[in-house]
PDB file of C-alpha atoms in Angstrom:
ATOM      1  CA  UNK U1451      85.388 114.375 121.304  1.00  0.00           C
ATOM      2  CA  UNK U1452      85.026 114.182 117.503  1.00  0.00           C
ATOM      3  CA  UNK U1453      86.230 111.213 115.517  1.00  0.00           C
ATOM      4  CA  UNK U1454      89.676 111.313 113.936  1.00  0.00           C
ATOM      5  CA  UNK U1455      89.907 110.255 110.317  1.00  0.00           C
ATOM      6  CA  UNK U1456      92.051 109.879 107.213  1.00  0.00           C
ATOM      7  CA  UNK U1457      91.387 109.135 103.561  1.00  0.00           C
ATOM      8  CA  UNK U1458      92.843 106.297 101.505  1.00  0.00           C
ATOM      9  CA  UNK U1459      93.383 107.403  97.911  1.00  0.00           C
ATOM     10  CA  UNK U1460      95.143 106.171  94.800  1.00  0.00           C
ATOM     11  CA  UNK U1461      96.589 109.179  93.022  1.00  0.00           C
ATOM     12  CA  UNK U1462      99.636 109.783  90.837  1.00  0.00           C
ATOM     13  CA  UNK U1463     101.440 113.095  90.824  1.00  0.00           C
ATOM     14  CA  UNK U1464     101.289 114.067  87.152  1.00  0.00           C
ATOM     15  CA  UNK U1465     104.324 116.375  87.338  1.00  0.00           C
ATOM     16  CA  UNK U1466     106.540 113.585  88.675  1.00  0.00           C
ATOM     17  CA  UNK U1467     105.393 111.266  85.859  1.00  0.00           C
ATOM     18  CA  UNK U1468     106.118 114.037  83.360  1.00  0.00           C
ATOM     19  CA  UNK U1469     109.604 114.512  84.836  1.00  0.00           C
ATOM     20  CA  UNK U1470     110.260 110.744  84.665  1.00  0.00           C
ATOM     21  CA  UNK U1471     109.086 110.672  81.050  1.00  0.00           C
ATOM     22  CA  UNK U1472     111.356 113.588  80.117  1.00  0.00           C
ATOM     23  CA  UNK U1473     114.333 111.935  81.834  1.00  0.00           C
ATOM     24  CA  UNK U1474     113.638 108.664  80.007  1.00  0.00           C
ATOM     25  CA  UNK U1475     113.347 110.492  76.658  1.00  0.00           C
ATOM     26  CA  UNK U1476     116.659 112.237  77.288  1.00  0.00           C
ATOM     27  CA  UNK U1477     118.414 108.990  78.219  1.00  0.00           C
ATOM     28  CA  UNK U1478     117.010 107.236  75.130  1.00  0.00           C
ATOM     29  CA  UNK U1479     118.231 110.043  72.868  1.00  0.00           C
ATOM     30  CA  UNK U1480     121.736 109.898  74.365  1.00  0.00           C
ATOM     31  CA  UNK U1481     122.369 106.165  74.795  1.00  0.00           C
ATOM     32  CA  UNK U1482     124.617 104.475  72.261  1.00  0.00           C
ATOM     33  CA  UNK U1483     122.538 101.285  72.019  1.00  0.00           C
ATOM     34  CA  UNK U1484     119.489 103.326  70.931  1.00  0.00           C
ATOM     35  CA  UNK U1485     121.290 105.003  67.998  1.00  0.00           C
ATOM     36  CA  UNK U1486     119.447 104.422  64.719  1.00  0.00           C
ATOM     37  CA  UNK U1487     116.520 102.417  66.138  1.00  0.00           C
ATOM     38  CA  UNK U1488     114.035 105.327  66.126  1.00  0.00           C
ATOM     39  CA  UNK U1489     113.213 104.770  69.802  1.00  0.00           C
ATOM     40  CA  UNK U1490     110.989 107.374  71.480  1.00  0.00           C
ATOM     41  CA  UNK U1491     108.640 107.940  74.395  1.00  0.00           C
ATOM     42  CA  UNK U1492     106.038 110.719  74.594  1.00  0.00           C
ATOM     43  CA  UNK U1493     102.592 111.688  75.849  1.00  0.00           C
ATOM     44  CA  UNK U1494      99.735 111.007  73.455  1.00  0.00           C
ATOM     45  CA  UNK U1495      96.765 112.645  75.154  1.00  0.00           C
ATOM     46  CA  UNK U1496      96.292 110.749  78.416  1.00  0.00           C
ATOM     47  CA  UNK U1497      98.408 107.812  77.223  1.00  0.00           C
ATOM     48  CA  UNK U1498     102.157 107.307  77.125  1.00  0.00           C
ATOM     49  CA  UNK U1499     103.352 105.997  73.749  1.00  0.00           C
ATOM     50  CA  UNK U1500     106.670 104.154  73.390  1.00  0.00           C
ATOM     51  CA  UNK U1501     108.022 103.307  69.939  1.00  0.00           C
ATOM     52  CA  UNK U1502     111.047 101.505  68.515  1.00  0.00           C
ATOM     53  CA  UNK U1503     111.891  99.415  65.455  1.00  0.00           C
ATOM     54  CA  UNK U1504     112.238  96.122  67.382  1.00  0.00           C
ATOM     55  CA  UNK U1505     110.231  94.418  70.125  1.00  0.00           C
ATOM     56  CA  UNK U1506     113.278  94.153  72.422  1.00  0.00           C
ATOM     57  CA  UNK U1507     114.054  97.857  71.962  1.00  0.00           C
ATOM     58  CA  UNK U1508     110.528  99.004  72.851  1.00  0.00           C
ATOM     59  CA  UNK U1509     110.652  96.780  75.958  1.00  0.00           C
ATOM     60  CA  UNK U1510     113.969  98.441  76.860  1.00  0.00           C
ATOM     61  CA  UNK U1511     112.301 101.869  76.507  1.00  0.00           C
ATOM     62  CA  UNK U1512     109.565 100.697  78.920  1.00  0.00           C
ATOM     63  CA  UNK U1513     112.235  99.415  81.321  1.00  0.00           C
ATOM     64  CA  UNK U1514     114.047 102.779  81.301  1.00  0.00           C
ATOM     65  CA  UNK U1515     110.755 104.611  81.937  1.00  0.00           C
ATOM     66  CA  UNK U1516     109.900 102.262  84.823  1.00  0.00           C
ATOM     67  CA  UNK U1517     113.308 102.829  86.426  1.00  0.00           C
ATOM     68  CA  UNK U1518     112.791 106.613  86.199  1.00  0.00           C
ATOM     69  CA  UNK U1519     109.337 106.258  87.832  1.00  0.00           C
ATOM     70  CA  UNK U1520     110.841 104.253  90.706  1.00  0.00           C
ATOM     71  CA  UNK U1521     113.551 106.871  91.258  1.00  0.00           C
ATOM     72  CA  UNK U1522     110.824 109.527  91.480  1.00  0.00           C
ATOM     73  CA  UNK U1523     108.857 107.548  94.088  1.00  0.00           C
ATOM     74  CA  UNK U1524     105.956 106.508  91.855  1.00  0.00           C
ATOM     75  CA  UNK U1525     104.613 102.988  92.290  1.00  0.00           C
ATOM     76  CA  UNK U1526     104.748 100.796  89.180  1.00  0.00           C
ATOM     77  CA  UNK U1527     101.290  99.531  90.173  1.00  0.00           C
ATOM     78  CA  UNK U1528      99.945 102.848  88.853  1.00  0.00           C
ATOM     79  CA  UNK U1529     101.374 102.167  85.371  1.00  0.00           C
ATOM     80  CA  UNK U1530      99.217  99.993  83.137  1.00  0.00           C
ATOM     81  CA  UNK U1531     101.435  99.093  80.169  1.00  0.00           C
ATOM     82  CA  UNK U1532     100.172  96.971  77.297  1.00  0.00           C
ATOM     83  CA  UNK U1533     102.034  94.385  75.253  1.00  0.00           C
ATOM     84  CA  UNK U1534     104.289  95.397  72.352  1.00  0.00           C
ATOM     85  CA  UNK U1535     102.289  95.609  69.134  1.00  0.00           C
ATOM     86  CA  UNK U1536     103.674  95.673  65.611  1.00  0.00           C
ATOM     87  CA  UNK U1537     102.578  98.725  63.651  1.00  0.00           C
ATOM     88  CA  UNK U1538     104.116  98.761  60.195  1.00  0.00           C
ATOM     89  CA  UNK U1539     107.898  98.754  60.614  1.00  0.00           C
ATOM     90  CA  UNK U1540     107.811  99.729  64.292  1.00  0.00           C
ATOM     91  CA  UNK U1541     106.677  98.281  67.593  1.00  0.00           C
ATOM     92  CA  UNK U1542     104.596 100.269  70.061  1.00  0.00           C
ATOM     93  CA  UNK U1543     103.649  99.994  73.706  1.00  0.00           C
ATOM     94  CA  UNK U1544     100.799 102.104  74.985  1.00  0.00           C
ATOM     95  CA  UNK U1545     100.590 102.755  78.737  1.00  0.00           C
ATOM     96  CA  UNK U1546      98.078 104.531  80.959  1.00  0.00           C
ATOM     97  CA  UNK U1547      98.121 105.707  84.566  1.00  0.00           C
ATOM     98  CA  UNK U1548      95.607 104.197  86.983  1.00  0.00           C
ATOM     99  CA  UNK U1549      94.108 106.657  89.447  1.00  0.00           C
ATOM    100  CA  UNK U1550      91.295 106.359  91.935  1.00  0.00           C
ATOM    101  CA  UNK U1551      90.165 103.309  93.891  1.00  0.00           C
ATOM    102  CA  UNK U1552      87.503 101.219  92.122  1.00  0.00           C
ATOM    103  CA  UNK U1553      84.378 100.254  94.093  1.00  0.00           C
ATOM    104  CA  UNK U1554      85.317  96.571  94.417  1.00  0.00           C
ATOM    105  CA  UNK U1555      88.885  97.491  95.485  1.00  0.00           C
ATOM    106  CA  UNK U1556      87.488  99.899  98.099  1.00  0.00           C
ATOM    107  CA  UNK U1557      85.276  97.086  99.389  1.00  0.00           C
ATOM    108  CA  UNK U1558      88.351  94.809  99.670  1.00  0.00           C
ATOM    109  CA  UNK U1559      90.156  97.440 101.763  1.00  0.00           C
ATOM    110  CA  UNK U1560      87.065  97.990 103.947  1.00  0.00           C
ATOM    111  CA  UNK U1561      86.794  94.210 104.498  1.00  0.00           C
ATOM    112  CA  UNK U1562      90.463  94.022 105.564  1.00  0.00           C
ATOM    113  CA  UNK U1563      89.872  96.907 108.008  1.00  0.00           C
ATOM    114  CA  UNK U1564      86.737  95.231 109.415  1.00  0.00           C
ATOM    115  CA  UNK U1565      88.261  91.754 109.710  1.00  0.00           C
ATOM    116  CA  UNK U1566      91.810  92.504 110.867  1.00  0.00           C
ATOM    117  CA  UNK U1567      91.660  96.024 112.291  1.00  0.00           C
ATOM    118  CA  UNK U1568      90.766  97.154 115.806  1.00  0.00           C
ATOM    119  CA  UNK U1569      87.114  97.397 116.830  1.00  0.00           C
ATOM    120  CA  UNK U1570      85.327 100.735 116.524  1.00  0.00           C
ATOM    121  CA  UNK U1571      87.002 101.701 113.241  1.00  0.00           C
ATOM    122  CA  UNK U1572      84.608 102.658 110.440  1.00  0.00           C
ATOM    123  CA  UNK U1573      85.452 102.664 106.728  1.00  0.00           C
ATOM    124  CA  UNK U1574      83.141 104.284 104.192  1.00  0.00           C
ATOM    125  CA  UNK U1575      83.503 104.584 100.419  1.00  0.00           C
ATOM    126  CA  UNK U1576      83.309 108.144  99.099  1.00  0.00           C
ATOM    127  CA  UNK U1577      83.552 108.189  95.329  1.00  0.00           C
ATOM    128  CA  UNK U1578      87.029 106.969  94.344  1.00  0.00           C
ATOM    129  CA  UNK U1579      88.454 107.174  97.872  1.00  0.00           C
ATOM    130  CA  UNK U1580      87.851 105.582 101.249  1.00  0.00           C
ATOM    131  CA  UNK U1581      87.413 107.471 104.538  1.00  0.00           C
ATOM    132  CA  UNK U1582      88.488 105.665 107.688  1.00  0.00           C
ATOM    133  CA  UNK U1583      87.383 107.101 111.045  1.00  0.00           C
ATOM    134  CA  UNK U1584      87.719 106.174 114.704  1.00  0.00           C
ATOM    135  CA  UNK U1585      87.606 107.780 118.133  1.00  0.00           C
ATOM    136  CA  UNK U1586      91.210 106.690 118.768  1.00  0.00           C
ATOM    137  CA  UNK U1587      94.126 108.031 116.718  1.00  0.00           C
ATOM    138  CA  UNK U1588      96.136 104.981 117.788  1.00  0.00           C
ATOM    139  CA  UNK U1589      93.588 102.735 116.049  1.00  0.00           C
ATOM    140  CA  UNK U1590      93.987 104.792 112.861  1.00  0.00           C
ATOM    141  CA  UNK U1591      97.744 104.401 112.972  1.00  0.00           C
ATOM    142  CA  UNK U1592      97.306 100.648 113.444  1.00  0.00           C
ATOM    143  CA  UNK U1593      95.093 100.610 110.321  1.00  0.00           C
ATOM    144  CA  UNK U1594      97.738 102.511 108.314  1.00  0.00           C
ATOM    145  CA  UNK U1595     100.415 100.024 109.431  1.00  0.00           C
ATOM    146  CA  UNK U1596      98.106  97.097 108.613  1.00  0.00           C
ATOM    147  CA  UNK U1597      97.351  98.374 105.101  1.00  0.00           C
ATOM    148  CA  UNK U1598     101.002  99.179 104.371  1.00  0.00           C
ATOM    149  CA  UNK U1599     101.776  95.544 105.157  1.00  0.00           C
ATOM    150  CA  UNK U1600      99.179  94.271 102.664  1.00  0.00           C
ATOM    151  CA  UNK U1601     100.002  93.933  98.967  1.00  0.00           C
ATOM    152  CA  UNK U1602      97.177  95.358  96.872  1.00  0.00           C
ATOM    153  CA  UNK U1603      97.370  95.413  93.071  1.00  0.00           C
ATOM    154  CA  UNK U1604      96.974  99.209  93.080  1.00  0.00           C
ATOM    155  CA  UNK U1605      98.946 101.938  94.866  1.00  0.00           C
ATOM    156  CA  UNK U1606      97.442 103.562  97.976  1.00  0.00           C
ATOM    157  CA  UNK U1607      98.307 106.748  99.830  1.00  0.00           C
ATOM    158  CA  UNK U1608      97.016 108.098 103.120  1.00  0.00           C
ATOM    159  CA  UNK U1609      95.892 111.755 103.169  1.00  0.00           C
ATOM    160  CA  UNK U1610      93.857 114.198 105.282  1.00  0.00           C
ATOM    161  CA  UNK U1611      94.911 112.663 108.595  1.00  0.00           C
ATOM    162  CA  UNK U1612      93.122 114.663 111.296  1.00  0.00           C
TER     163      UNK U1612
END
């Protein structure tokens, strides 16, 4: 019998992020406490730019965006937001989305699988994802449960379970 396997990936659904950003922009344009502070949030290439005329206001814009991401099921670990920076009369926060599992992070996951997982489970790095395989599907489900219980500093999803 062939080995069963699944892939561990770290991806963000771009459409959901776009929807969250549009919802945040709409809320910012309608809220009374954002009247006259020139607050905005928008895509700038691959980055998300947040602007306002005060440091507290730009942090509030980030907070609104984060709450919209949570409602859409996107992990905040995927959002890499910088510190507020003064730029003329306004403050800006620039944020990016982290995708893919870095080599050292993949090695950490593989070490957890080797050390704490059942015997006979193999983990191999394939680019920016990790393939986990075993003869037993029960072992694979144990690995998924084990990894869900761990707190990594990046989001992980499990795909291609077969």
